[in-house]
Short mmCIF file of C-alpha atoms in Angstrom, two decimals:
data_model
loop_
_atom_site.label_atom_id
_atom_site.label_comp_id
_atom_site.label_asym_id
_atom_site.label_seq_id
_atom_site.Cartn_x
_atom_site.Cartn_y
_atom_site.Cartn_z
CA MET A 1 -16.93 30.88 18.22
CA GLY A 2 -13.31 31.25 16.88
CA GLU A 3 -12.11 31.02 13.12
CA ARG A 4 -13.82 27.80 11.17
CA LYS A 5 -10.84 25.81 10.84
CA LEU A 6 -10.49 22.02 10.44
CA LEU A 7 -7.38 19.77 10.30
CA VAL A 8 -7.79 16.06 9.08
CA LEU A 9 -4.54 13.90 9.71
CA PHE A 10 -4.36 10.50 8.58
CA GLY A 11 -1.96 7.41 8.88
CA SER A 12 -2.64 5.06 5.97
CA GLN A 13 -1.34 2.07 4.87
CA THR A 14 -2.85 0.74 1.84
CA GLY A 15 -5.18 3.95 1.04
CA THR A 16 -8.22 3.59 2.74
CA ALA A 17 -7.25 6.01 5.99
CA GLU A 18 -6.37 8.67 3.47
CA ASP A 19 -9.64 8.15 1.20
CA THR A 20 -11.57 8.19 4.35
CA ALA A 21 -9.82 11.34 5.48
CA GLU A 22 -10.34 13.04 2.37
CA ARG A 23 -14.09 12.18 2.72
CA ILE A 24 -14.05 13.94 5.70
CA GLY A 25 -12.35 16.82 3.99
CA ARG A 26 -15.17 16.94 1.60
CA GLU A 27 -17.88 16.97 3.83
CA ALA A 28 -16.00 19.80 5.68
CA LYS A 29 -15.93 22.08 2.67
CA ARG A 30 -19.97 21.55 2.36
CA ARG A 31 -19.80 23.12 5.77
CA HIS A 32 -17.93 25.98 4.94
CA PHE A 33 -14.61 24.99 7.00
CA GLN A 34 -11.03 25.82 6.01
CA CYS A 35 -9.88 22.42 5.66
CA ARG A 36 -6.41 20.83 5.11
CA VAL A 37 -6.18 17.31 4.99
CA GLU A 38 -2.32 15.89 5.64
CA ALA A 39 -0.19 12.85 6.28
CA LEU A 40 0.60 12.52 9.71
CA ASP A 41 4.45 12.57 8.84
CA GLY A 42 4.14 15.45 6.53
CA TYR A 43 2.51 17.66 9.19
CA ASP A 44 5.13 19.47 11.61
CA VAL A 45 3.67 18.27 14.66
CA ALA A 46 5.19 21.05 16.73
CA ASN A 47 2.29 23.23 15.28
CA LEU A 48 -0.27 21.01 16.84
CA ILE A 49 -0.31 23.33 20.33
CA SER A 50 -2.13 25.91 18.24
CA GLU A 51 -4.31 23.86 16.26
CA PRO A 52 -7.86 24.16 17.54
CA LEU A 53 -9.77 21.36 15.70
CA VAL A 54 -8.40 18.48 14.42
CA VAL A 55 -9.61 14.69 13.30
CA PHE A 56 -7.12 11.91 13.43
CA VAL A 57 -7.76 9.06 10.79
CA CYS A 58 -5.63 6.22 11.63
CA ALA A 59 -5.25 2.53 10.51
CA THR A 60 -3.25 -0.20 12.30
CA THR A 61 -0.90 -2.34 10.68
CA GLY A 62 0.53 -5.84 11.55
CA GLN A 63 0.74 -6.31 14.97
CA GLY A 64 -0.45 -3.16 16.38
CA ASP A 65 2.17 -0.89 14.50
CA PRO A 66 1.49 2.63 13.21
CA PRO A 67 1.60 2.95 9.21
CA ASP A 68 4.69 4.09 7.51
CA ASN A 69 3.50 7.59 7.04
CA MET A 70 3.01 8.40 10.66
CA LYS A 71 5.78 6.68 12.24
CA MET A 72 7.80 9.65 13.31
CA PHE A 73 4.55 11.42 14.69
CA TRP A 74 4.12 8.43 16.89
CA ARG A 75 7.43 8.58 18.37
CA PHE A 76 7.31 12.24 19.10
CA LEU A 77 3.93 12.06 20.63
CA PHE A 78 5.14 9.37 23.00
CA ARG A 79 8.11 11.29 24.13
CA LYS A 80 8.22 11.45 27.84
CA ASN A 81 9.23 15.15 28.17
CA LEU A 82 5.99 16.58 26.26
CA PRO A 83 4.15 18.68 29.13
CA LEU A 84 0.55 17.07 30.22
CA GLY A 85 -1.04 20.01 29.57
CA SER A 86 0.18 21.00 26.39
CA LEU A 87 -2.62 20.26 23.99
CA CYS A 88 -5.71 21.78 26.39
CA GLN A 89 -6.87 24.18 23.61
CA LEU A 90 -7.23 21.08 20.96
CA ASP A 91 -10.82 19.78 20.57
CA TYR A 92 -9.94 16.46 18.84
CA ALA A 93 -11.67 13.13 17.66
CA VAL A 94 -10.17 10.05 16.45
CA LEU A 95 -11.27 7.40 13.65
CA GLY A 96 -9.74 4.27 13.38
CA LEU A 97 -9.44 1.61 10.73
CA GLY A 98 -8.76 -2.04 11.67
CA ASP A 99 -9.40 -5.42 11.56
CA SER A 100 -11.15 -7.39 14.35
CA SER A 101 -9.58 -10.66 13.00
CA TYR A 102 -6.23 -9.26 14.47
CA PRO A 103 -5.53 -9.58 18.36
CA LYS A 104 -4.43 -5.69 18.53
CA PHE A 105 -7.82 -4.67 16.79
CA ASN A 106 -7.69 -0.82 16.03
CA PHE A 107 -4.56 -0.46 18.72
CA VAL A 108 -3.03 2.46 17.16
CA ALA A 109 -6.37 4.59 17.46
CA LYS A 110 -7.35 3.69 20.86
CA LYS A 111 -3.45 4.58 21.99
CA LEU A 112 -3.69 7.86 20.08
CA HIS A 113 -7.04 9.05 21.59
CA LYS A 114 -5.73 8.09 25.26
CA ARG A 115 -2.37 9.91 24.31
CA VAL A 116 -3.94 13.03 23.44
CA LEU A 117 -6.41 13.26 26.01
CA GLN A 118 -3.60 12.67 28.47
CA LEU A 119 -1.75 15.79 26.91
CA GLY A 120 -4.96 18.01 27.85
CA GLY A 121 -6.75 17.34 24.54
CA ASN A 122 -10.79 17.89 24.26
CA PRO A 123 -12.38 14.59 22.83
CA LEU A 124 -15.21 15.30 20.83
CA LEU A 125 -16.66 11.77 20.79
CA PRO A 126 -15.31 8.50 21.59
CA VAL A 127 -12.52 6.74 19.54
CA ALA A 128 -14.50 5.37 16.47
CA LEU A 129 -13.26 1.48 15.56
CA GLY A 130 -14.02 0.96 12.30
CA ASP A 131 -13.84 -2.54 11.44
CA ASP A 132 -12.94 -4.70 8.10
CA GLN A 133 -14.53 -7.84 9.09
CA HIS A 134 -18.29 -6.42 9.09
CA ASP A 135 -20.35 -7.07 6.54
CA LEU A 136 -20.51 -3.46 5.44
CA GLY A 137 -16.96 -2.94 6.02
CA PRO A 138 -15.55 0.24 8.27
CA ASP A 139 -18.27 2.33 6.94
CA ALA A 140 -20.59 0.67 9.19
CA VAL A 141 -18.84 2.37 12.04
CA VAL A 142 -17.95 5.46 10.21
CA ASP A 143 -21.04 6.33 8.50
CA PRO A 144 -22.99 6.94 11.81
CA TRP A 145 -19.88 8.42 13.68
CA LEU A 146 -19.08 11.10 10.97
CA LEU A 147 -22.99 11.96 11.44
CA ALA A 148 -22.33 12.72 15.14
CA LEU A 149 -19.27 14.28 14.52
CA TRP A 150 -20.28 16.67 12.58
CA ASP A 151 -23.46 17.41 14.87
CA LYS A 152 -20.55 18.08 17.82
CA ILE A 153 -18.75 20.44 15.56
CA LEU A 154 -21.49 22.28 14.23
CA ALA A 155 -22.61 23.11 17.83
CA LEU A 156 -19.11 24.45 18.39
CA TYR A 157 -18.74 26.52 15.14
CA PRO A 158 -22.31 26.92 13.59
CA LEU A 159 -22.46 27.74 9.73
CA PRO A 160 -21.99 31.89 9.69
CA PRO A 161 -25.07 33.70 8.90
CA GLY A 162 -26.42 33.62 5.35
CA LEU A 163 -24.51 30.58 4.57
CA GLU A 164 -26.43 26.96 3.89
CA LEU A 165 -24.70 23.66 4.11
CA ILE A 166 -23.60 23.10 -0.04
CA SER A 167 -26.08 20.75 -1.08
CA PRO A 168 -24.76 16.97 -1.79
CA ASP A 169 -26.23 17.56 -5.41
CA VAL A 170 -23.48 20.07 -5.87
CA CYS A 171 -20.31 18.71 -6.94
CA LEU A 172 -16.97 20.28 -5.17
CA PRO A 173 -14.36 21.59 -7.33
CA PRO A 174 -11.16 19.47 -8.29
CA ARG A 175 -8.09 19.81 -6.13
CA TYR A 176 -6.32 20.61 -8.98
CA THR A 177 -7.47 22.15 -12.24
CA LEU A 178 -5.41 20.55 -15.68
CA HIS A 179 -4.26 23.20 -18.21
CA TYR A 180 -3.44 21.79 -21.75
CA LEU A 181 -0.38 23.16 -23.04
CA ALA A 182 -0.09 24.00 -26.79
CA GLU A 183 1.05 21.21 -29.13
CA ASP A 184 4.12 23.28 -30.13
CA THR A 185 5.38 24.54 -26.71
CA PRO A 186 9.07 23.17 -26.44
CA GLN A 187 9.47 20.36 -23.76
CA PRO A 188 11.91 19.54 -21.34
CA GLY A 189 13.45 16.15 -22.52
CA GLY A 190 13.73 12.56 -20.10
CA GLY A 191 11.20 10.81 -18.61
CA LEU A 192 10.45 9.51 -15.04
CA LEU A 193 13.79 7.89 -14.52
CA GLN A 194 16.87 8.98 -15.53
CA PRO A 195 19.60 7.00 -13.78
CA THR A 196 21.06 9.93 -12.26
CA ALA A 197 23.63 10.27 -9.37
CA PRO A 198 21.50 10.36 -6.36
CA ARG A 199 21.28 13.40 -4.43
CA ALA A 200 20.43 11.37 -1.17
CA VAL A 201 19.54 7.66 -0.15
CA PRO A 202 16.79 6.52 -2.34
CA SER A 203 13.32 6.99 -1.05
CA GLU A 204 9.67 6.93 -2.23
CA LEU A 205 10.14 10.66 -3.39
CA HIS A 206 13.31 9.85 -5.00
CA PRO A 207 13.55 6.21 -5.97
CA PHE A 208 16.51 4.74 -7.77
CA ALA A 209 16.43 3.66 -11.38
CA ALA A 210 17.69 0.37 -10.75
CA ARG A 211 18.59 -2.06 -13.80
CA VAL A 212 17.38 -5.67 -14.31
CA VAL A 213 20.07 -7.83 -14.48
CA SER A 214 17.91 -11.32 -14.62
CA ASN A 215 14.37 -12.45 -14.58
CA GLN A 216 14.43 -16.27 -14.11
CA ARG A 217 11.70 -18.56 -13.54
CA VAL A 218 12.41 -20.91 -10.70
CA THR A 219 9.52 -23.11 -10.90
CA ALA A 220 9.21 -25.90 -13.35
CA GLU A 221 7.39 -24.85 -16.39
CA SER A 222 4.56 -27.35 -16.21
CA HIS A 223 3.81 -26.09 -12.48
CA PHE A 224 0.75 -24.04 -11.93
CA GLN A 225 2.41 -20.95 -10.56
CA ASP A 226 5.15 -18.92 -12.00
CA VAL A 227 7.99 -17.71 -9.75
CA ARG A 228 10.44 -15.45 -10.50
CA LEU A 229 14.00 -14.68 -9.02
CA ILE A 230 14.81 -11.07 -10.21
CA GLU A 231 18.18 -9.25 -9.88
CA PHE A 232 18.59 -5.86 -9.70
CA ASP A 233 21.82 -3.72 -10.15
CA VAL A 234 21.97 -0.99 -7.58
CA THR A 235 25.27 0.16 -8.38
CA GLY A 236 25.86 3.93 -7.19
CA SER A 237 22.97 4.01 -5.55
CA GLY A 238 24.35 4.58 -2.06
CA ILE A 239 21.44 1.75 -1.14
CA THR A 240 22.46 -0.66 1.89
CA PHE A 241 20.55 -3.32 3.73
CA SER A 242 20.50 -6.60 5.67
CA ALA A 243 18.77 -9.56 6.11
CA GLY A 244 15.00 -8.83 6.73
CA ASP A 245 14.98 -5.86 5.28
CA VAL A 246 12.41 -4.82 2.16
CA VAL A 247 12.74 -3.35 -1.01
CA MET A 248 9.76 -1.11 -2.26
CA ILE A 249 8.88 -1.31 -5.93
CA GLN A 250 6.79 1.25 -7.62
CA PRO A 251 4.99 -0.46 -10.17
CA GLN A 252 3.46 0.53 -13.52
CA ASN A 253 0.19 0.00 -15.92
CA CYS A 254 0.44 -2.01 -18.66
CA PRO A 255 0.31 -0.17 -22.40
CA GLU A 256 -2.54 -2.20 -23.42
CA ASP A 257 -4.70 -0.59 -20.10
CA VAL A 258 -3.44 2.82 -20.48
CA GLN A 259 -4.51 2.63 -24.00
CA GLN A 260 -7.93 1.45 -23.53
CA PHE A 261 -8.49 3.93 -20.62
CA CYS A 262 -7.29 6.87 -22.76
CA GLN A 263 -9.89 5.71 -25.31
CA LEU A 264 -12.71 5.17 -23.27
CA LEU A 265 -12.08 8.90 -21.60
CA ARG A 266 -11.34 10.25 -25.11
CA LEU A 267 -8.09 11.65 -24.06
CA ASP A 268 -4.70 12.20 -26.14
CA PRO A 269 -2.36 10.27 -24.74
CA ASP A 270 0.61 12.25 -26.17
CA ARG A 271 -1.01 15.98 -25.02
CA HIS A 272 1.02 17.54 -22.39
CA PHE A 273 -0.36 19.46 -19.10
CA VAL A 274 0.42 21.64 -16.15
CA LEU A 275 -1.64 21.11 -12.98
CA LYS A 276 -2.38 24.09 -10.70
CA PRO A 277 -3.89 23.82 -7.21
CA THR A 278 -7.59 24.81 -7.22
CA GLU A 279 -7.07 26.49 -3.39
CA PRO A 280 -3.66 27.99 -2.18
CA GLY A 281 -1.57 26.10 0.16
CA THR A 282 -2.37 22.69 -1.71
CA SER A 283 0.50 21.18 -2.78
CA LEU A 284 1.13 19.32 -6.26
CA PRO A 285 1.33 15.46 -6.92
CA ALA A 286 5.13 14.83 -5.69
CA LEU A 287 5.52 12.17 -7.97
CA LEU A 288 4.30 14.02 -11.07
CA PRO A 289 6.79 15.68 -13.51
CA GLN A 290 5.43 19.35 -14.64
CA PRO A 291 4.66 19.47 -17.65
CA CYS A 292 3.54 16.09 -17.75
CA THR A 293 1.87 14.00 -20.59
CA ILE A 294 -1.22 12.33 -20.19
CA ARG A 295 0.56 8.91 -21.05
CA HIS A 296 2.73 9.33 -18.02
CA LEU A 297 0.06 10.31 -15.77
CA VAL A 298 -2.13 7.24 -16.67
CA THR A 299 0.97 4.95 -16.80
CA HIS A 300 2.92 5.85 -13.28
CA TYR A 301 0.48 7.39 -11.39
CA LEU A 302 -3.22 6.48 -11.67
CA ASP A 303 -4.12 3.40 -10.19
CA ILE A 304 -6.99 2.18 -12.73
CA SER A 305 -6.14 -1.72 -11.83
CA CYS A 306 -7.00 -0.98 -8.16
CA VAL A 307 -10.77 -2.36 -6.82
CA PRO A 308 -12.74 1.09 -6.87
CA ARG A 309 -13.93 2.70 -3.48
CA ARG A 310 -16.93 4.00 -2.59
CA SER A 311 -16.10 7.53 -2.93
CA PHE A 312 -14.81 6.75 -6.52
CA PHE A 313 -18.65 6.03 -7.83
CA HIS A 314 -19.88 9.03 -5.43
CA LEU A 315 -17.63 11.19 -7.38
CA LEU A 316 -18.58 9.42 -10.88
CA SER A 317 -22.11 10.05 -10.59
CA TYR A 318 -21.85 13.98 -10.69
CA PHE A 319 -20.47 13.71 -14.25
CA SER A 320 -23.25 11.28 -15.49
CA THR A 321 -25.33 12.45 -18.45
CA SER A 322 -27.18 8.98 -18.21
CA GLU A 323 -30.01 8.93 -15.74
CA LEU A 324 -30.03 5.11 -15.43
CA GLU A 325 -26.23 5.17 -14.81
CA ARG A 326 -26.32 7.83 -12.40
CA GLU A 327 -29.02 5.99 -10.44
CA LYS A 328 -26.62 2.88 -10.06
CA LEU A 329 -23.61 5.18 -9.14
CA GLN A 330 -25.84 6.82 -6.60
CA GLU A 331 -26.91 3.63 -5.06
CA PHE A 332 -23.37 2.19 -4.90
CA SER A 333 -22.21 5.35 -3.08
CA SER A 334 -25.11 5.15 -0.68
CA ALA A 335 -24.77 3.49 2.75
CA GLN A 336 -27.89 1.09 1.92
CA GLY A 337 -25.90 0.29 -1.48
CA GLN A 338 -22.78 -1.22 0.38
CA GLU A 339 -24.08 -5.09 -0.01
CA GLU A 340 -24.61 -4.54 -3.66
CA LEU A 341 -21.18 -2.67 -4.25
CA TYR A 342 -19.11 -5.12 -2.50
CA SER A 343 -21.08 -7.90 -4.73
CA TYR A 344 -20.53 -5.97 -7.56
CA CYS A 345 -16.35 -4.94 -6.89
CA ASN A 346 -14.83 -6.49 -4.15
CA ARG A 347 -16.09 -10.19 -4.44
CA PRO A 348 -15.10 -10.50 -8.06
CA ARG A 349 -11.90 -8.23 -7.85
CA ARG A 350 -13.25 -5.87 -10.31
CA THR A 351 -10.36 -3.03 -11.31
CA THR A 352 -11.75 0.57 -11.76
CA LEU A 353 -10.89 0.22 -15.91
CA GLU A 354 -13.70 -2.72 -15.70
CA ALA A 355 -15.88 -0.19 -13.71
CA LEU A 356 -15.57 2.50 -16.04
CA TRP A 357 -16.18 0.18 -19.28
CA ASP A 358 -19.65 -0.57 -17.14
CA PHE A 359 -20.61 3.14 -17.25
CA PRO A 360 -19.66 4.16 -20.77
CA HIS A 361 -22.12 7.57 -20.76
CA THR A 362 -20.27 8.57 -17.44
CA THR A 363 -16.88 7.64 -18.53
CA CYS A 364 -16.78 9.68 -21.79
CA ALA A 365 -18.08 12.52 -19.76
CA ILE A 366 -15.15 12.63 -16.86
CA PRO A 367 -13.62 16.21 -16.79
CA PRO A 368 -9.69 15.54 -17.20
CA GLU A 369 -9.08 17.62 -13.95
CA TYR A 370 -10.98 15.47 -11.95
CA LEU A 371 -9.17 12.19 -12.76
CA LEU A 372 -6.51 12.96 -9.58
CA ASP A 373 -9.57 13.27 -7.28
CA LEU A 374 -11.02 10.14 -8.64
CA ILE A 375 -8.59 7.59 -9.11
CA PRO A 376 -5.80 7.00 -6.17
CA ARG A 377 -2.20 7.15 -7.22
CA ILE A 378 -0.54 3.46 -7.75
CA ARG A 379 0.93 2.47 -4.42
CA PRO A 380 4.61 1.01 -4.26
CA ARG A 381 4.82 -2.72 -3.27
CA ALA A 382 6.84 -4.61 -0.69
CA PHE A 383 9.17 -7.28 -1.15
CA SER A 384 11.72 -9.39 1.17
CA ILE A 385 14.94 -8.89 -0.21
CA ALA A 386 16.14 -12.43 -1.11
CA SER A 387 19.87 -11.95 -1.29
CA SER A 388 22.41 -10.61 1.00
CA MET A 389 25.06 -7.59 0.28
CA LEU A 390 28.21 -9.87 1.49
CA ALA A 391 27.29 -12.47 -0.89
CA HIS A 392 26.27 -10.46 -4.26
CA PRO A 393 27.58 -6.69 -3.39
CA ASP A 394 25.62 -4.01 -5.44
CA ARG A 395 22.68 -6.23 -6.56
CA ILE A 396 19.17 -6.97 -4.84
CA GLN A 397 17.68 -9.73 -5.27
CA ILE A 398 13.64 -10.79 -5.09
CA LEU A 399 11.49 -14.08 -4.63
CA MET A 400 8.31 -13.53 -6.41
CA ALA A 401 5.13 -15.10 -7.06
CA VAL A 402 3.40 -13.60 -9.87
CA VAL A 403 -0.30 -13.04 -8.85
CA GLN A 404 -3.12 -14.47 -10.96
CA TYR A 405 -6.39 -15.88 -9.74
CA LYS A 406 -9.46 -16.42 -11.00
CA THR A 407 -13.29 -14.80 -9.91
CA GLN A 408 -16.43 -15.06 -11.24
CA LEU A 409 -15.15 -12.54 -13.79
CA SER A 410 -14.02 -14.12 -17.21
CA LYS A 411 -10.88 -12.77 -17.27
CA PRO A 412 -8.33 -13.92 -14.81
CA ARG A 413 -7.43 -11.17 -12.25
CA ARG A 414 -3.46 -10.22 -12.22
CA GLY A 415 -1.22 -8.55 -9.74
CA LEU A 416 -0.30 -5.17 -10.93
CA CYS A 417 3.36 -5.36 -9.57
CA SER A 418 4.39 -8.98 -10.12
CA THR A 419 2.90 -9.19 -14.05
CA TRP A 420 5.11 -5.94 -14.78
CA LEU A 421 7.81 -7.26 -13.22
CA ALA A 422 7.70 -10.70 -14.90
CA SER A 423 7.30 -9.41 -18.11
CA LEU A 424 10.53 -7.39 -18.06
CA ASN A 425 13.15 -9.13 -20.16
CA PRO A 426 17.04 -7.23 -19.35
CA GLU A 427 17.97 -9.23 -22.84
CA GLN A 428 15.86 -6.65 -24.51
CA GLY A 429 17.76 -3.71 -23.76
CA ASP A 430 18.47 -1.31 -20.59
CA VAL A 431 15.40 -2.49 -18.53
CA ARG A 432 14.79 0.00 -15.08
CA VAL A 433 12.52 -0.45 -12.39
CA PRO A 434 12.31 2.26 -9.64
CA LEU A 435 12.90 1.02 -6.16
CA TRP A 436 14.26 2.12 -2.57
CA VAL A 437 14.81 0.03 0.47
CA LYS A 438 13.34 0.25 4.11
CA LYS A 439 13.88 -1.20 7.22
CA GLY A 440 12.13 -4.98 7.81
CA GLY A 441 10.58 -5.90 10.70
CA MET A 442 13.01 -9.01 11.10
CA LYS A 443 16.23 -8.33 13.05
CA PHE A 444 18.70 -11.75 13.05
CA PRO A 445 20.99 -12.23 16.07
CA ALA A 446 24.08 -10.15 16.70
CA ASP A 447 25.69 -12.87 18.60
CA PRO A 448 27.37 -15.33 16.20
CA GLU A 449 26.86 -18.03 18.86
CA THR A 450 23.39 -17.57 18.50
CA PRO A 451 21.64 -20.19 16.32
CA VAL A 452 18.57 -19.22 14.04
CA ILE A 453 15.51 -21.61 13.15
CA MET A 454 13.85 -20.40 9.99
CA ILE A 455 10.27 -21.55 8.98
CA GLY A 456 9.77 -20.21 5.35
CA PRO A 457 7.21 -22.19 3.15
CA GLY A 458 7.06 -20.93 -0.42
CA THR A 459 7.95 -17.74 -1.39
CA GLY A 460 8.32 -17.13 2.78
CA VAL A 461 11.87 -18.38 2.30
CA ALA A 462 12.88 -15.52 0.58
CA PRO A 463 14.02 -13.17 3.88
CA PHE A 464 15.70 -16.60 5.46
CA ARG A 465 17.75 -16.73 1.69
CA ALA A 466 19.22 -13.59 2.65
CA ALA A 467 20.08 -13.86 6.33
CA ILE A 468 21.66 -17.71 5.38
CA GLN A 469 23.66 -15.92 2.57
CA GLU A 470 24.92 -13.07 5.20
CA ARG A 471 25.31 -15.43 8.35
CA VAL A 472 27.40 -17.92 5.91
CA ALA A 473 29.64 -15.12 4.64
CA GLN A 474 30.36 -14.16 8.48
CA GLY A 475 31.01 -17.87 8.98
CA ARG A 476 28.26 -18.65 11.12
CA ARG A 477 26.85 -21.99 11.54
CA GLY A 478 23.68 -22.44 13.60
CA ASN A 479 21.25 -22.11 10.58
CA CYS A 480 18.43 -24.32 10.53
CA LEU A 481 15.63 -23.87 7.50
CA PHE A 482 12.36 -25.63 7.52
CA PHE A 483 11.04 -25.25 4.06
CA GLY A 484 8.01 -26.36 2.30
CA CYS A 485 6.35 -26.49 -0.92
CA ARG A 486 4.24 -28.80 -3.13
CA GLN A 487 6.53 -30.76 -5.07
CA LYS A 488 10.40 -31.38 -5.09
CA SER A 489 10.62 -31.52 -9.01
CA LYS A 490 8.32 -28.18 -9.35
CA ASP A 491 8.68 -25.36 -6.81
CA PHE A 492 11.90 -26.32 -4.65
CA TYR A 493 13.26 -22.99 -4.86
CA CYS A 494 16.98 -22.65 -4.73
CA GLN A 495 17.30 -26.28 -4.24
CA VAL A 496 21.05 -26.53 -5.16
CA GLU A 497 21.99 -23.67 -3.30
CA TRP A 498 20.36 -25.10 -0.09
CA GLU A 499 22.39 -28.84 -0.82
CA GLU A 500 25.62 -27.16 -1.42
CA LEU A 501 25.44 -25.26 1.85
CA VAL A 502 24.20 -28.66 3.79
CA MET A 503 27.18 -30.68 2.31
CA LYS A 504 29.64 -27.85 3.55
CA GLY A 505 28.16 -28.17 7.19
CA PHE A 506 26.30 -24.49 7.19
CA LEU A 507 22.86 -25.82 6.79
CA THR A 508 20.58 -28.21 8.51
CA LEU A 509 17.72 -28.39 5.93
CA PHE A 510 14.20 -29.77 6.64
CA THR A 511 11.78 -30.40 3.90
CA ALA A 512 8.15 -30.90 3.43
CA PHE A 513 7.09 -31.39 -0.20
CA SER A 514 2.83 -31.49 0.64
CA ARG A 515 2.08 -33.20 -2.50
CA ASP A 516 4.47 -35.76 -2.97
CA GLN A 517 2.79 -38.49 -1.50
CA GLU A 518 -0.67 -39.92 -0.51
CA GLU A 519 -0.96 -38.05 2.93
CA LYS A 520 -0.41 -34.04 2.76
CA VAL A 521 2.75 -33.43 4.76
CA TYR A 522 3.62 -29.38 5.91
CA VAL A 523 6.65 -27.68 7.82
CA GLN A 524 4.78 -28.12 11.06
CA HIS A 525 4.80 -32.13 10.46
CA ARG A 526 8.70 -31.80 9.84
CA ILE A 527 8.72 -29.55 13.19
CA ARG A 528 6.83 -32.03 15.32
CA GLU A 529 9.27 -35.04 13.63
CA ASN A 530 12.23 -33.08 14.88
CA ARG A 531 10.95 -31.52 18.29
CA ARG A 532 13.70 -33.20 20.15
CA LEU A 533 16.22 -31.02 17.82
CA VAL A 534 14.14 -27.78 17.96
CA TRP A 535 13.71 -27.98 21.89
CA GLU A 536 17.59 -28.66 22.26
CA LEU A 537 18.11 -25.37 20.51
CA LEU A 538 15.90 -23.38 21.95
CA SER A 539 16.16 -24.67 25.99
CA SER A 540 20.18 -24.98 25.88
CA GLN A 541 21.37 -22.42 23.10
CA SER A 542 18.84 -19.60 23.30
CA ALA A 543 18.07 -20.08 19.43
CA HIS A 544 15.77 -17.32 17.74
CA VAL A 545 13.02 -18.70 15.55
CA TYR A 546 11.78 -16.60 12.49
CA LEU A 547 8.48 -17.80 10.52
CA ALA A 548 7.74 -15.82 7.02
CA GLY A 549 4.59 -17.00 5.08
#
C-alpha cells in the first residue's frame, strides 16, 4: 500500500461535473485520503505520470466536444508522440456526465477512458455514463458507481489502523475560514471593475470593464418578448474577434436579492473579511478581492439565483436547528428523495434564495465560512457577437432576448444575466460590464467567391449579422439569409439594415413571419419554396450552410 493520495480532475461546462468532483473530494476526506480537486486545465498534465490514483469527472458539450476548462488537457493527451506505457503506474476511473438525447452521448468520457487505457493506465471500473435524461438525473448512475469505486479504492488503500470512516453525521470543515476585519481597518479603495489598462488580452480571470454605449429595445412595446441590441465600447482592451466569435459576460445579482439574502442570513453587507484556506495547497477563489465585503461576495460571486443542487441540501442539513427542516433537507439529499427534490426545485426552477426562505431556522444558522461550499460561483454567460469590427471598430454588439417565463411558482422566473443587462441605462452615467471574447464554433469561408446560406430565426440571426457586416465590408456579395420571426411589425430585427443591403445587391433575404397569416410559415417552408436556388448554390458554387437558433 502506497501513500493514500487521490487526485480528482474535472472538465465542467455548467458546473455539474465540478459539483460531482467536489462530492468525490468530500467522500475521500471521510475515508482519510489526501485529496485534491482541480479543473483539468488548471492541472500541470506533465505530473500525471507520477500520480498513483486519479478520478476524472467530465462532461460532454455540444456535438461531443470537451468543456472549455479541459481543452488544453485534451489536446495534450491526444498527442501522437506520447509513449504508450507512460501511465502504467496510474490507477484511474472515469465518470462521464452527458445527455442521451444527443447522438454523441458521453463521447468525451468514453474517449478519455480509452486513451488513458491506451497509455497504460489501469482502470478500476468501467466508465460511468451519467445521463441527464434519466428520471433521477445523472445520480441514478453516479450513486451506485461511486459505491463500487470506494470498494475498489479501499481494497487497494485500506484505512490505516486505528482510523475509522468519518461518519456521515459529522460535518466536514469548510474549504476556507472567514475572518472579519475590525470595523476601523483601513481598506484599499476601488471595487471590482477598475477600467485599467489591461495586462494582457482580457480573459475570465481578467475581464475588461466595457462601457455600455447603448441599450435599445428592438421589439415593439406590444410584443410579449423584450429583445435588446446592446453595444459595448472595448476601446483599449486589446480585444479582437471575427464573425462567429462569442462574448462572455460576467453577470451580477440584483441589489434587492442581495439585501434579502443578507437579511435572511443576518449578515452585515458592509463588513470586510479575508479568506484563509483550511488546508495548505488550496488556492483562494480567483475572482474575489482580498479583503472583500459581504456585499461584494453576494453581488458578484455567489449564484443565489441558480436552482440549487442536491449537494446544497446535504450541506444545509448539518446546520439545521429545526428537526422538521433537517428531516426534509436530509430527504432532498438522499438517493430516495431525488424525485421529490426534482418536483420541489428543478421543475418549478426554484432559486437558491427561494429555497433558503423555505428553511428559515436553518438559514439563519448557516456559518458564513460555509457560504463558498454551499453556493456555487456565478458563471459567465456566452452571447454570439452580432457586429463586425470592420463595420463597428472598438465596439461589440449583442442581440439578446430577456429571459422571463412562468412556472407553477407565482413569481415569474427571470434570467440572471439578461435581466441585469436589460436594466442597465447608459444615460445614467458610466455603466460598465465585465467581458472577454472567445473563439466561436462558426468559421466563415476564407475564399471570397464562396457563397454562404445562413438560416437564423429569432435572435439566432446574431452571428449572421456579424458575418454579413464583415463580408459586406470586404465587398463579398454571395450572402443569402433566411430569417424567421412571429410578426413583421413586432420582431423583425434589423429590418432597415437588411433592406438597405438587399437594395445595394449585397444580400438575398427570405423572411418567414409565422403569425402574419392563417397558417404558420417557418424558415423551413421558405427553404423548400426556394429549393432550386439553394441547390444551385450548393451544387455548383459549393456554398457553405450555417444554422443558428
